[in-house]
XYZ file of C-alpha atoms in Angstrom:
583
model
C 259.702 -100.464 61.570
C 263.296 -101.033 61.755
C 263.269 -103.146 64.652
C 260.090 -104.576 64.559
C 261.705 -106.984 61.252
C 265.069 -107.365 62.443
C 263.492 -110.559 64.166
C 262.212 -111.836 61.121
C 265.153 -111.184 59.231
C 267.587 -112.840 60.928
C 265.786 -115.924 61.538
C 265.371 -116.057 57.597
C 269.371 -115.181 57.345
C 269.743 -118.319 59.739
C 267.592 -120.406 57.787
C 269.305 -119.433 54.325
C 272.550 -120.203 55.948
C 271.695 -123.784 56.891
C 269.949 -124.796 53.873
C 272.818 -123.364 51.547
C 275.351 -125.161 53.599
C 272.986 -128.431 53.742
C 273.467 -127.764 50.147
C 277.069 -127.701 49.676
C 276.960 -130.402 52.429
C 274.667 -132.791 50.407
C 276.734 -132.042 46.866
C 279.843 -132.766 48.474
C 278.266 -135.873 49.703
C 276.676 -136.760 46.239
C 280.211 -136.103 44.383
C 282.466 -138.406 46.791
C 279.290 -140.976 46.718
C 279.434 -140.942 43.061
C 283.033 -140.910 42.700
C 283.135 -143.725 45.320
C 280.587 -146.057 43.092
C 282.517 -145.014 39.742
C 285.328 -146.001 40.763
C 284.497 -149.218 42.216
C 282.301 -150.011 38.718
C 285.130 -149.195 36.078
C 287.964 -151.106 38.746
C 286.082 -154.036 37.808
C 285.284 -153.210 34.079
C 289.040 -152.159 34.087
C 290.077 -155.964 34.110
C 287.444 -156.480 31.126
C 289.186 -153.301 29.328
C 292.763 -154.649 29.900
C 292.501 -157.434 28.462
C 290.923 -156.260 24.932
C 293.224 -153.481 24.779
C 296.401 -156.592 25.430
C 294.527 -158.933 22.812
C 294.221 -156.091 20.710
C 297.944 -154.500 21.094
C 299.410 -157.958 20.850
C 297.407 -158.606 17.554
C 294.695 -160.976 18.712
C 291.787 -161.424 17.053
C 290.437 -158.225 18.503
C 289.976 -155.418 15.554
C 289.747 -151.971 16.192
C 285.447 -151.937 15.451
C 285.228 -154.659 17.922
C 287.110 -152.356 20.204
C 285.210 -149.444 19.409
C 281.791 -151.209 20.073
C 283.229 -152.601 23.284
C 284.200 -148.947 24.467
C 280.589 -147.840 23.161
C 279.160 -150.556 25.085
C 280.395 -149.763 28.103
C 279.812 -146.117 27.144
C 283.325 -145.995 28.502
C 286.253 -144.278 25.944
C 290.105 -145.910 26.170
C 293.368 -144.186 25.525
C 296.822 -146.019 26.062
C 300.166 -144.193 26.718
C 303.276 -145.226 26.921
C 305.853 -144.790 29.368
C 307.006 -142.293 26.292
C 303.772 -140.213 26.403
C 303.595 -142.115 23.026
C 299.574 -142.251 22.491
C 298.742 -145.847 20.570
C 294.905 -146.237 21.166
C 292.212 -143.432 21.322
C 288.841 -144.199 21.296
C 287.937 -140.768 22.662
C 287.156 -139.488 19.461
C 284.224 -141.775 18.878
C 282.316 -140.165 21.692
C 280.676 -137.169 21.553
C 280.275 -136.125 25.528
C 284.006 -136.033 25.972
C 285.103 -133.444 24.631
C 289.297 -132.804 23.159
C 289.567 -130.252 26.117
C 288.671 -133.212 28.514
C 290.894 -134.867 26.551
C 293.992 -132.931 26.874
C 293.671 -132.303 30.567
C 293.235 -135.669 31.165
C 296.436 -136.284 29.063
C 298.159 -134.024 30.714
C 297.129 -135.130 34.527
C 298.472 -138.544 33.569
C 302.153 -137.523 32.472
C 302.061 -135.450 35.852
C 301.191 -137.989 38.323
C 302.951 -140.954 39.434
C 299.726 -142.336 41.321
C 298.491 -145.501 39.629
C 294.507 -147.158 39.594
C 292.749 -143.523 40.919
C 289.374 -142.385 39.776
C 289.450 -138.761 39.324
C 286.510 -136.385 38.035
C 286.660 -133.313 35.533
C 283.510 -131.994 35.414
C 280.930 -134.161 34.213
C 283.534 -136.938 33.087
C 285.575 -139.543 35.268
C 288.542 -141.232 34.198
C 290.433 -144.140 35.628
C 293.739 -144.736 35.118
C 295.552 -148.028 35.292
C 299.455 -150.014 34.745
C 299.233 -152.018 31.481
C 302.313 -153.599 30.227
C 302.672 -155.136 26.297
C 305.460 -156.952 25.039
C 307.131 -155.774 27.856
C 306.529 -151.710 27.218
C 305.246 -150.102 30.102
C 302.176 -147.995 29.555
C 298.934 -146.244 31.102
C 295.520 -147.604 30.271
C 292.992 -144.510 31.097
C 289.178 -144.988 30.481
C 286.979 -142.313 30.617
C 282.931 -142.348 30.800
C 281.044 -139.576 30.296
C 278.895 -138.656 34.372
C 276.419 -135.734 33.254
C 274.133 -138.109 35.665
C 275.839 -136.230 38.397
C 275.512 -132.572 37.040
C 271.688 -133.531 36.615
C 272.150 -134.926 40.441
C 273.584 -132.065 41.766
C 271.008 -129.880 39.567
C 268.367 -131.538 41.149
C 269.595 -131.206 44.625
C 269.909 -127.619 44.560
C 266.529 -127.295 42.885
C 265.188 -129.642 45.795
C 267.286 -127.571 48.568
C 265.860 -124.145 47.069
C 262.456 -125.340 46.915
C 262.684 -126.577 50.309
C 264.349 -122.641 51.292
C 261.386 -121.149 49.419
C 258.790 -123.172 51.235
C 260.818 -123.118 54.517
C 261.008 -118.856 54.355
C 257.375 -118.680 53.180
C 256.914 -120.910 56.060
C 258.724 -119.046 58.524
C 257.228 -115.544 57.272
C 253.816 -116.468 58.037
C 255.154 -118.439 61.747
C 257.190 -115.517 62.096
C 254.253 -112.820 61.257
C 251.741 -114.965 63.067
C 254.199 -114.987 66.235
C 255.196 -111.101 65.709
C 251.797 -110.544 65.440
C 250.482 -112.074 68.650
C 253.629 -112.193 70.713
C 256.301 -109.886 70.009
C 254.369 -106.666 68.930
C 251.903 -106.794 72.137
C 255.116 -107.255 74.193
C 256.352 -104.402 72.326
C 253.559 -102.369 72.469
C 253.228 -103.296 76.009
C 256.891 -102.017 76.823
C 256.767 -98.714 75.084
C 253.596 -98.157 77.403
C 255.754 -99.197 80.239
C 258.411 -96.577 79.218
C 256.141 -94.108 78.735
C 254.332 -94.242 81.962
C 257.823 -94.150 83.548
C 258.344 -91.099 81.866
C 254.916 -89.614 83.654
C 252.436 -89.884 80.463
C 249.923 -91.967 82.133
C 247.458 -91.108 79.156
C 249.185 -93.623 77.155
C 247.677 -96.668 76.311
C 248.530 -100.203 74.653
C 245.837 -102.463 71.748
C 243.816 -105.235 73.903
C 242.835 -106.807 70.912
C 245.128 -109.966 71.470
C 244.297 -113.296 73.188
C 246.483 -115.147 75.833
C 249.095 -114.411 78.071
C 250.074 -111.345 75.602
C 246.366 -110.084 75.432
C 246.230 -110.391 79.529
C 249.639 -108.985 79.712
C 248.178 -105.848 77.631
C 245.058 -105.574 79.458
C 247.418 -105.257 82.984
C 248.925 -102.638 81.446
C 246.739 -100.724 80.508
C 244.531 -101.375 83.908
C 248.072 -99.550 85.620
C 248.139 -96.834 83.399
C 244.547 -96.142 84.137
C 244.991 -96.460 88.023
C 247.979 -94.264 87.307
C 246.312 -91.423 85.315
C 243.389 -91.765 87.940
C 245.803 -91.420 90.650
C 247.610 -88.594 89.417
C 244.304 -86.614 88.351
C 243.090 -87.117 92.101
C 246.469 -86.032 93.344
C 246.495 -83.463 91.076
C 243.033 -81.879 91.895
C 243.458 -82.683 95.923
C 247.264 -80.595 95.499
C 245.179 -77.948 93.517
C 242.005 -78.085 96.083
C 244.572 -77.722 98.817
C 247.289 -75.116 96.868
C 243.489 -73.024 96.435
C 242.598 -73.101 99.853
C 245.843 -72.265 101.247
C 246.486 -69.839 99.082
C 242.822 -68.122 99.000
C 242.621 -68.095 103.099
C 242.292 -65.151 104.902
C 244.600 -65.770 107.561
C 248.292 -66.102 106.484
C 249.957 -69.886 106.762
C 253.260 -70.962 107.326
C 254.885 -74.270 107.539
C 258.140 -74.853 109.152
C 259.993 -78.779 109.046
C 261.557 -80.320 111.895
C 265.016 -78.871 111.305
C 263.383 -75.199 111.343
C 263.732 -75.057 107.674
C 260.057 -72.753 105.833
C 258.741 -75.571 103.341
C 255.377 -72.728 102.627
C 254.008 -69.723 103.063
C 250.381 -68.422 101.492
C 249.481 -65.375 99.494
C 247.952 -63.824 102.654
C 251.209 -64.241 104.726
C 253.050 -62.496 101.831
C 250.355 -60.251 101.765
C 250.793 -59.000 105.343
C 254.899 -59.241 105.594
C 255.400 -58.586 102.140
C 258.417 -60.033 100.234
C 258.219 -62.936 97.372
C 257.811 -66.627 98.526
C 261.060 -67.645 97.267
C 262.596 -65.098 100.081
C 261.237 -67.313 102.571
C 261.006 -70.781 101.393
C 263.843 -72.614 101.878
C 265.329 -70.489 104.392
C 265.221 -71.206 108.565
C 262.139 -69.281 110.059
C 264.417 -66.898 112.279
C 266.525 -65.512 109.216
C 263.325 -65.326 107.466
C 261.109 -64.000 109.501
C 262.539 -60.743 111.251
C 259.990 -60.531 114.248
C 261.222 -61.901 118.086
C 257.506 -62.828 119.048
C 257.478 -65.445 116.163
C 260.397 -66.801 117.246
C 259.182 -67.225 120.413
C 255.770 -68.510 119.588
C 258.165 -71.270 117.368
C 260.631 -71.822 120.012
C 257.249 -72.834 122.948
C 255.979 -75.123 120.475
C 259.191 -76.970 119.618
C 259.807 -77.009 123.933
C 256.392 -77.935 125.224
C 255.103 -79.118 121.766
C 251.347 -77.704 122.205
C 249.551 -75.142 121.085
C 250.767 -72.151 121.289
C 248.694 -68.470 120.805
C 250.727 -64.712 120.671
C 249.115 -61.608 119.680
C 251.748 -59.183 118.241
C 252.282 -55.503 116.180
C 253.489 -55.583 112.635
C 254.504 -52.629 111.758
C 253.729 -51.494 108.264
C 255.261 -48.098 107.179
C 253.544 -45.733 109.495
C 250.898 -47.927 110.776
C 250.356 -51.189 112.716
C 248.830 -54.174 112.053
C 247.471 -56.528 115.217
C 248.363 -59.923 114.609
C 247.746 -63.168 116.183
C 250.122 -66.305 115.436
C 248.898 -69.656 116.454
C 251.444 -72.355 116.762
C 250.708 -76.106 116.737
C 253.068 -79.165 116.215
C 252.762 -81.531 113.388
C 253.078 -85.152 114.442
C 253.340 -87.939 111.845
C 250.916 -91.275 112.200
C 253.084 -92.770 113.859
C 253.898 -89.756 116.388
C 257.104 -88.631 115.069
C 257.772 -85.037 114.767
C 257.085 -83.494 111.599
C 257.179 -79.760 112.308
C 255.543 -76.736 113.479
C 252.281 -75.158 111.632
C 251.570 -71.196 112.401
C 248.490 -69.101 111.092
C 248.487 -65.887 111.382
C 245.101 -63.750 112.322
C 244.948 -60.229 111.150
C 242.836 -58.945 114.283
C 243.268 -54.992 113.226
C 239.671 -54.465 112.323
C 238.779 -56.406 115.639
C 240.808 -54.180 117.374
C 239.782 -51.200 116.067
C 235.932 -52.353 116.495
C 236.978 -52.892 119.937
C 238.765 -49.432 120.659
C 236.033 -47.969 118.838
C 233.646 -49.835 121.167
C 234.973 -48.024 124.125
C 235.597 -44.637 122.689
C 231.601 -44.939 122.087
C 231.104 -46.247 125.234
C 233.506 -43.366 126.750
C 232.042 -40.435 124.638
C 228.676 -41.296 124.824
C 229.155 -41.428 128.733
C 231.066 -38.048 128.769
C 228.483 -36.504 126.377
C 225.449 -37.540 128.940
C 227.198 -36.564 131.368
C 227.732 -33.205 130.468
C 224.406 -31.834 130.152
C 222.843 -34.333 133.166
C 225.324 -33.035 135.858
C 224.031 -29.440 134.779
C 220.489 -29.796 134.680
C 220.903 -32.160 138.230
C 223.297 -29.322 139.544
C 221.006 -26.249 138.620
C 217.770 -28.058 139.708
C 219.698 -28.965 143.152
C 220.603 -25.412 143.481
C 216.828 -24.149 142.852
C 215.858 -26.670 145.483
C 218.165 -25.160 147.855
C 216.616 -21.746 147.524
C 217.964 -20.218 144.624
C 214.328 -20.565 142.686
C 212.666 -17.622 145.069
C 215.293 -15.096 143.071
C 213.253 -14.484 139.890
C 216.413 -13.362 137.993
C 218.061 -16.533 138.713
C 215.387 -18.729 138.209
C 215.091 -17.312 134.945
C 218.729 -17.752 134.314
C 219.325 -21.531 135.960
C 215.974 -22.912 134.051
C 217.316 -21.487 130.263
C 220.475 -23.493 131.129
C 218.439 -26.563 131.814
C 216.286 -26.209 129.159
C 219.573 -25.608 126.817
C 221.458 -28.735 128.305
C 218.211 -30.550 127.888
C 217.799 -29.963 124.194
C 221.566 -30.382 123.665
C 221.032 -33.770 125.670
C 217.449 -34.682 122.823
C 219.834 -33.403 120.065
C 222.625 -36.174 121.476
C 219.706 -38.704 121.738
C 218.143 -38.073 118.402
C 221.688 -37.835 116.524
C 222.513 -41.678 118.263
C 219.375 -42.984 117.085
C 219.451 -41.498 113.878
C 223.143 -42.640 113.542
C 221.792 -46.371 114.695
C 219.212 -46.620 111.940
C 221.674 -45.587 109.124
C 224.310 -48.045 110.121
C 221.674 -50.801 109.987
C 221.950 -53.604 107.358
C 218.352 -53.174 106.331
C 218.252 -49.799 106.127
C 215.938 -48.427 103.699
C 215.998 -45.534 101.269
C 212.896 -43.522 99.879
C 214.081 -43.670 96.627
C 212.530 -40.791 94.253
C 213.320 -38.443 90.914
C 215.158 -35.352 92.518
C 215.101 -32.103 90.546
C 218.866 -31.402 92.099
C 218.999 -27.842 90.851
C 215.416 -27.096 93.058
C 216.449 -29.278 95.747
C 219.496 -27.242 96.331
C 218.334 -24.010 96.074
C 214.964 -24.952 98.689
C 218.054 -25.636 100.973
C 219.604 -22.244 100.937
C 216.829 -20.285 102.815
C 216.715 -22.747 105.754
C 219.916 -21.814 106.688
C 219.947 -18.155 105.860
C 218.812 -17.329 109.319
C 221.867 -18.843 110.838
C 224.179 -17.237 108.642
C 222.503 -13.972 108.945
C 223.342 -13.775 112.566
C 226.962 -14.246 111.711
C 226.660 -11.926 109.041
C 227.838 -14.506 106.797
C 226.884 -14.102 102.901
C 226.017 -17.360 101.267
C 226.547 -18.123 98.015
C 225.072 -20.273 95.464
C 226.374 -21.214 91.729
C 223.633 -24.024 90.909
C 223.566 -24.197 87.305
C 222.106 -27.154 85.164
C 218.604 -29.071 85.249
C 219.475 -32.855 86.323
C 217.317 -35.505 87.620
C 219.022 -37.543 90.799
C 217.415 -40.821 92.093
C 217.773 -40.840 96.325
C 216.163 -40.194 98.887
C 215.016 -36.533 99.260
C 214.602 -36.301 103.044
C 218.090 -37.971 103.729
C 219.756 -36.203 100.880
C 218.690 -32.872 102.908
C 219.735 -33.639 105.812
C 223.618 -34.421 104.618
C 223.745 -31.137 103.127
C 222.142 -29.055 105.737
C 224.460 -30.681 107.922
C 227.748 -29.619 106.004
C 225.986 -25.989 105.203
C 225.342 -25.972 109.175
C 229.346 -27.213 109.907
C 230.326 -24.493 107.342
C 228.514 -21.822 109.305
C 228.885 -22.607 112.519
C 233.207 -22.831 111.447
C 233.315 -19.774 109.517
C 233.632 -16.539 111.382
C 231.720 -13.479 111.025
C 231.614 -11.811 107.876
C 232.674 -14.791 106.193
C 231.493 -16.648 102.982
C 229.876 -20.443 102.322
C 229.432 -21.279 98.872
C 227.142 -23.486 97.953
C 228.345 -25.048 93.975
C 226.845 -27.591 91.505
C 227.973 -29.526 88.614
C 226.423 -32.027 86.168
C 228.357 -34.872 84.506
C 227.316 -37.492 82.759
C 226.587 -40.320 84.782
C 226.926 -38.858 88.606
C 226.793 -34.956 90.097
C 229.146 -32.628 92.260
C 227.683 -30.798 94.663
C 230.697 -28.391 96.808
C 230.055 -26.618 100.261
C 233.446 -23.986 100.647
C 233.833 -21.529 103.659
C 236.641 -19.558 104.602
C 236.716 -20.478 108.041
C 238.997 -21.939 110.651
C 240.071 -24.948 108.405
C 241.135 -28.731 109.530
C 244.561 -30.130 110.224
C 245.880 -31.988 107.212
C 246.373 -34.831 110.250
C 242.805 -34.468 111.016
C 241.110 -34.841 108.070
C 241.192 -39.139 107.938
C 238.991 -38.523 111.407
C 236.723 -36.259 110.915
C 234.070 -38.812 109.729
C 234.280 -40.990 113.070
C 231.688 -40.978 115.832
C 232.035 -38.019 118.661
C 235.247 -37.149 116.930
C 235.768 -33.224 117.434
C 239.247 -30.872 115.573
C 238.220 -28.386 118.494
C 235.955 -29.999 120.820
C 235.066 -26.954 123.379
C 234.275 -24.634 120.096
C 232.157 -27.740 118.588
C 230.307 -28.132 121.664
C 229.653 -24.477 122.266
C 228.304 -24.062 119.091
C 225.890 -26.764 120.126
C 227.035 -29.901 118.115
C 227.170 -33.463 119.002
C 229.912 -35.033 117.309
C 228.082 -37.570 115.440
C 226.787 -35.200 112.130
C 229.736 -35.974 109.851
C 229.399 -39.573 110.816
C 226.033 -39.583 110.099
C 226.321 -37.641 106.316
C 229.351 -40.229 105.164
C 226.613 -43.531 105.968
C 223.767 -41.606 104.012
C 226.162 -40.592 100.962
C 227.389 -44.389 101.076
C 224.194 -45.404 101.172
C 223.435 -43.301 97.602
C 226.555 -45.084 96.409
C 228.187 -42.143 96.658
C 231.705 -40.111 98.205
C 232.854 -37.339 100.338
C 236.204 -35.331 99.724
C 237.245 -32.967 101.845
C 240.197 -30.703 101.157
C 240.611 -28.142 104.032
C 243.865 -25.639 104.977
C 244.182 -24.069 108.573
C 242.586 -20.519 108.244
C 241.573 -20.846 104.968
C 238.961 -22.830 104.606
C 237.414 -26.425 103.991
C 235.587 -27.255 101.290
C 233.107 -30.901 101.059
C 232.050 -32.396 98.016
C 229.343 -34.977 97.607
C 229.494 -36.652 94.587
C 226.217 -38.874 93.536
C 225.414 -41.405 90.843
C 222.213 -40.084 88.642
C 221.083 -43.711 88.869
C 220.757 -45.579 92.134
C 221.636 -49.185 91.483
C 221.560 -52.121 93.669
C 225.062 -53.483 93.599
């Protein structure tokens, strides 16, 4: 508010200056005018005055009440001194507007001057002094006239000059608002939108109520600050569009300037090498980055400044991750070179879909193999002759017929495995009474135990209600009861154990056999994969049943632990929601 009147006030300071000092100017002007014309008047009357006050001194016919009317007349008072400040005519007395104080100081102002015939003024009376000699006496005729003409002059001037202020500041408060108004608070307006948008507030804005160049002037301004606030909103969402998709893509980014110096990495690039971005921004890519084939990838694209593709091993604590860094050069418009982009593809799973591709490939192979080059090899050695001895006729076709089953068993097990690894796979779903289910189980592998001598055991307790699919749910746990027999010696014990929670159940297969490599365990759930493959084949399995019971369980929603120690036994527990959901 301060400023915004400082304008106003100091063009009304100005204006009081000039009119006071037009003031003094014009009462000066006035005083010397007036003296000027009084003078001039009473020079001439002086003559007139002379000779009365001679005719009168020198005992004329002049009285004293002619005198007096003369000096009333004139409305001009006489006083006569000698050269011996000897006072012989006063008609001072007579008139009331000079007063004995005027009187005295114009006394005294005579005896102290030697200047002769000068109007002087005292206030609002002028007296003129002038040489009169009688009867050769030398002596100073003064005559004095009353001026309060001048005081009402000089009255009226000033009431003139501060009538004229009055008007002139009303004047110049309403030119002054009008202008501030229009002009100067627009402009101002206008400026502190200016700072403001320099300062990066682009939501500021200015009044456009005002017409003219100040109204346009406004309108421009606030058309920039709109173009600016648009601007920075697009920039803003594009840097936050980009920053999302950078950050948010799978494959790890860097960016690396002309000079070698990192200028970004993503979250997935920190995610792989680990580390905090500030570690690498900032910093040149080899000090950064601890790995040669990088630098090398970085060192063919800044030489032949193509793309450039290197597949490499990260090593992360005790395992590897496959990489692959692409390399490509960043050229400006105008073909200048900007830098060197790399992306980094985490190809493990690929990899590992690969290897496991030809492990498949290989097993399956070895496992047909097996039991085709014995049933070819027996049935070549019938054909040869060995068919017309009974006893080893008898004994070549049970091998074939044992390597052919073993070779359906394979067959059925790979299709079996091939439907539950499909996407659509489909489950029976169905209320299980768990605690019945369990216990039908335990008789269809009694016979297999029994041969082993192998007691099983059962502590099934509870009456819960399980949503799956019956005929899949069987076959996981016959599997593991099978495994458990089959890898439990003779004599031995599998225990078959239930328990109900609240929202999922526990079902435990334990035997006290052989056990599983702590080292082993992470496998056991992978296609064809065998602890000890010649036992696991003898006892007529195909590789693929574990493999088979983690995809069903999955497919329940479910999980398999397994917590095993060498020679003392395994134990697998299948743990179930009560509810099958579809999430």
């Amino acid at each position: 508010m301060r400023s915004n009147t400082r304008p106003l006030l100091t063009y009304t300071v100005l204006v009081i200056i000039v009119m006071i000092s037009l003031g003094i100017l014009l009462a000066q002007l006035t005083r010397s005018y007036f003296i000027t014309i009084f003078e001039e008047r009473i020079s001439v009357e002086s003559e007139y005055f002379v000779n009365y006050v001679k005719g009168y001194l020198e005992d004329e016919d002049i009285s004293t009440d002619t005198l007096h009317r003369f000096s009333d007349q004139l409305n001009t008072s006489i006083l006569y001194v000698t050269a011996d400040e000897e006072l012989v005519l006063d008609t001072v007395s007579a008139n009331k507007e000079i007063t004995s104080e005027d009187k005295s100081v114009i006394l005294a102002s005579i005896n102290n001057t030697d200047e002769e015939q000068k109007g002087r003024l005292l206030e609002d009376v002028f007296y003129y002094t002038t040489s009169l000699t009688v009867d050769n006496t030398a002596g100073t005729l003064v005559l004095i006239s009353p001026v309060t003409s001048l005081s009402t002059i000089t009255k009226n001037i000033w009431l003139i000059i501060g009538l004229t202020l009055l008007l002139g500041l009303t004047a110049i408060f309403f030119i002054g608002f009008n202008i501030f108004s229009k002009y100067v608070r627009p402009i101002r307006s206008a400026a502190d939108v200016a700072n403001e948008l320099a300062k990066g507030n682009y939501k500021a804005r200015t009044y456009e109520g005002q017409f003219g160049e100040a109204g346009q002037l406004s309108q421009s301004i606030n058309i920039l600050a709109r173009n600016l606030q648009q601007m920075t909103s697009s920039k803003g969402m594009q840097e936050n569009q980009l920053e999302a998709v950078i950050n948010n893509m799978g494959s790890g980014l860097v960016l690396i300037d002309e000079k070698g110096y990192i200028l970004l990495v993503n979250r997935a690039f920190l995610k792989n090498f680990g580390g905090e971005k500030k570690s690498y921004v900032g910093y040149l890519y080899h000090d950064a980055i601890p790995y040669t084939a990088i630098h090398e990838t970085v060192q063919n694209v800044y030489m032949f400044e193509e793309t450039v593709r290197e597949n490499f091993l990260l090593p992360i604590h005790i395992d590897h991750k496959h990489l692959e860094v692409t390399g490509a050069p960043i050229f400006s418009e105008k073909n200048a070179w900007k830098g060197v982009v790399l992306v980094f593809h985490d190809i493990t799973d690929m990899k590992k879909l690969e290897q496991m591709r030809k492990d498949f490939v290989a097993n399956v192979s070895h496992e047909l193999k097996t039991p085709i080059t014995s049933i070819r090899g027996f049935s070549e050695t019938l054909l040869d002759g060995a068919m017309k001895d009974e006893a080893m006729l008898e004994r070549f076709l049970q091998i074939i017929l044992k390597e052919s089953g073993r070779l359906q068993s394979l067959i059925q097990d790979l299709l079996e495995l091939s439907k539950v690894e499909r996407e659509d796979f489909h489950l029976t779903l169905e209320q299980i009474k768990f605690h019945k289910f369990l216990l039908d189980l335990v008789p269809l592998i009694e016979q297999q135990a029994d041969k082993k001598k192998i007691n099983i055991r059962t502590e099934i307790d509870g009456e819960a209600i399980v949503e799956g699919d019956s005929s899949r749910l069987k076959q996981v746990f016959i599997n593991l009861l099978s495994n458990a027999v089959n890898y439990t010696g003779e004599g031995g014990e599998v225990k078959l154990a239930f328990e109900e929670h609240e929202d999922e159940v526990f079902v435990r297969v334990t035997d006290n056999g052989v056990g599983i490599p702590e080292e082993e365990i992470s496998r056991i759930f992978e296609r064809f994969y065998r602890v000890d493959k010649a036992r696991s084949r003898n006892s007529g399995g195909t590789g693929l049943g574990l493999a088979i019971v983690k995809h069903i369980v999955e497919a329940h929603h479910g999980t398999v632990q397994v917590e095993s120690k060498i020679d003392q036994g395994t134990t697998f527990t299948v743990i179930l929601p009560k509810e099958f959901t579809n999430n």
